[in-house]
CSV table of C-alpha atoms in Angstrom, one decimal:
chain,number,residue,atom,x,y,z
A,277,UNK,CA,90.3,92.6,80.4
A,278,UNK,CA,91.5,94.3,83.7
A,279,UNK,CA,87.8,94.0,85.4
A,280,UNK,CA,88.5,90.2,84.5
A,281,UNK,CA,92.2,89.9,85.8
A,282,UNK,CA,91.1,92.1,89.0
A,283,UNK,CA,88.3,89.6,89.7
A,284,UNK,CA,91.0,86.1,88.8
A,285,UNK,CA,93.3,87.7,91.2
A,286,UNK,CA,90.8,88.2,93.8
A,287,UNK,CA,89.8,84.7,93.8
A,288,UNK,CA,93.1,83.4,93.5
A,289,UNK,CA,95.1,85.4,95.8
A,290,UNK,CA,92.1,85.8,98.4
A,291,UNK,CA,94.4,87.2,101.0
A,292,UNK,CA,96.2,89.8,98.8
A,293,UNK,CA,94.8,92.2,99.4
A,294,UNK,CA,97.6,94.9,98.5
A,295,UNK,CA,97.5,93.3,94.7
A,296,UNK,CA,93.4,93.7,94.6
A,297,UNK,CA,94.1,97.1,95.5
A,298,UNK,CA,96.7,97.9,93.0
A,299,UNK,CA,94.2,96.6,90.2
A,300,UNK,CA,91.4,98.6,91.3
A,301,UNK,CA,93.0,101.2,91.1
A,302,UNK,CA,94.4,100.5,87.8
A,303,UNK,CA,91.0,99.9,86.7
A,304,UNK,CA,89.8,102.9,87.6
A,305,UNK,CA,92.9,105.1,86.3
A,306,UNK,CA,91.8,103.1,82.5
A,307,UNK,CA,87.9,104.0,83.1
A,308,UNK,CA,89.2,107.5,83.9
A,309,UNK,CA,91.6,108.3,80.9
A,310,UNK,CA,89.0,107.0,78.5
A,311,UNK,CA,86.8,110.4,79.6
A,312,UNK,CA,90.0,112.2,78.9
A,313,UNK,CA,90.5,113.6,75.5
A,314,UNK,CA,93.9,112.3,74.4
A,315,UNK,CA,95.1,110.2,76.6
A,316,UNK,CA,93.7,107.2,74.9
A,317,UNK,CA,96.6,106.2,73.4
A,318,UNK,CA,98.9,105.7,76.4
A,319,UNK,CA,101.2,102.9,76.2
A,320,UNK,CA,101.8,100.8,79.5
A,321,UNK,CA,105.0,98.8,80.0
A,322,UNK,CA,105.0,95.5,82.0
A,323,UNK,CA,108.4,94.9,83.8
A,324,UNK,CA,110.7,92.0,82.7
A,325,UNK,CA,112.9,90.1,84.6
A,326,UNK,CA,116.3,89.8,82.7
A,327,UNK,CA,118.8,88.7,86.0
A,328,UNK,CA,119.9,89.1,89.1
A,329,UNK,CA,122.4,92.0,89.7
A,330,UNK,CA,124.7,91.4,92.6
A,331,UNK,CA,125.4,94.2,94.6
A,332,UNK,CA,127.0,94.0,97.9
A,333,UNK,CA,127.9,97.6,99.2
A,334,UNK,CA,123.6,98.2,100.4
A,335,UNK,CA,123.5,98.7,103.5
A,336,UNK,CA,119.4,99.4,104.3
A,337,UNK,CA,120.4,100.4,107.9
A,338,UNK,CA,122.0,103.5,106.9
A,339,UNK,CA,121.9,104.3,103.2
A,340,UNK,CA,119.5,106.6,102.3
A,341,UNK,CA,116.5,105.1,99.7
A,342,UNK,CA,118.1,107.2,97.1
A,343,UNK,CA,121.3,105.7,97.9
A,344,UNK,CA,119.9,102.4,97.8
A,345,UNK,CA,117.7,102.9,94.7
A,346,UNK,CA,121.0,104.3,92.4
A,347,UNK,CA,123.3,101.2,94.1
A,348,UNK,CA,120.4,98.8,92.7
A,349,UNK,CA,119.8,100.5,89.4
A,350,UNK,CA,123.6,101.2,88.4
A,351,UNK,CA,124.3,96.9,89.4
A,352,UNK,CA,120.8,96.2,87.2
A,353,UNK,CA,122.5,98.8,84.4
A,354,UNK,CA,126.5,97.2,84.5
A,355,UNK,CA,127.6,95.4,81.7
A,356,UNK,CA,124.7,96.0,79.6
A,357,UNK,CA,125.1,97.2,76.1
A,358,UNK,CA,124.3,101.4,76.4
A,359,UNK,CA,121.5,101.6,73.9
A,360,UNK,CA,119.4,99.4,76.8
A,361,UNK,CA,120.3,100.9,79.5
A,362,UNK,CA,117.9,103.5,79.9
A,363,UNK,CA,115.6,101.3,79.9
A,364,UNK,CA,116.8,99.1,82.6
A,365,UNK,CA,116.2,99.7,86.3
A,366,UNK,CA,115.9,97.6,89.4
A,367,UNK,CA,112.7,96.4,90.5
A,368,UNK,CA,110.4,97.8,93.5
A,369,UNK,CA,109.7,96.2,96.6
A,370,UNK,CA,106.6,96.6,95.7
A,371,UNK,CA,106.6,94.8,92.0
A,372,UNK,CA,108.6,91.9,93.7
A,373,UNK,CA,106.4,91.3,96.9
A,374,UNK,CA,103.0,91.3,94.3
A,375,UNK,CA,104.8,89.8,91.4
A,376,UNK,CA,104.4,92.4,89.0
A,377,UNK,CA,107.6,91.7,87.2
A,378,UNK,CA,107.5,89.0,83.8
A,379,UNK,CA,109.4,86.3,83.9
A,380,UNK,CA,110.0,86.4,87.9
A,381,UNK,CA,111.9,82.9,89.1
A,382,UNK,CA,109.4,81.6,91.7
A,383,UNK,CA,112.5,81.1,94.0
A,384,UNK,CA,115.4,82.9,95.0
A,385,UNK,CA,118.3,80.6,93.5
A,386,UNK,CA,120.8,83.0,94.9
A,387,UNK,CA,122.9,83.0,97.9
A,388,UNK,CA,121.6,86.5,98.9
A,389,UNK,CA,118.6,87.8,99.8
A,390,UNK,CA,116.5,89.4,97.3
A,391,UNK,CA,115.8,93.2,97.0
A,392,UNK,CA,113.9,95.7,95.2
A,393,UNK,CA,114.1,99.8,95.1
């Protein structure tokens, strides 16, 4: 199944190469664990989009990534219900720029740019 989606991707995304990359590389990490005595059974989680969380006290210029990274992750975590909020964090740069994350909007509706940790 991965060999397949790594080869769809390639042809569809031609120019991506980041995403191509990233699914090599998965690929490989799958081939590897299934040399690995018990590691067989290890679960992987796709990201879901649930909303946007506003948050308008990042400043990229001079917060730290951490800083940024909590800011984005407490606004993605406010007003949730506490049993899901573990479970709840912002999403990367990187899962937003190779739309990793189910359920993505194909456009930013907002009146803000978009950002990712």
């Amino acid at each position: 199944k991965v060999e397949q989606a790594t080869k769809t991707t390639q042809e569809e995304c031609g120019a991506a190469e980041e995403g191509s990359e990233y699914l090599e590389k998965v690929r490989d990490l799958l081939q590897g664990m299934k040399r690995c005595p018990g590691l067989s059974g290890a679960v992987f989680e796709i990201p879901h989009f649930k909303s946007v969380a506003k948050v308008l006290s990042v400043d990229i210029t001079k917060d730290t990534d951490e800083e940024v990274d909590a800011k984005l992750t407490a606004a993605c975590k406010k007003d949730l219900p506490e049993e899901t909020r573990n479970d709840t964090r912002a999403a990367s740069q990187g899962e937003l720029r190779q739309r990793l994350v189910a359920n993505l909007p194909e456009t930013n509706e907002e009146d803000m740019p978009m950002y990712g940790i």
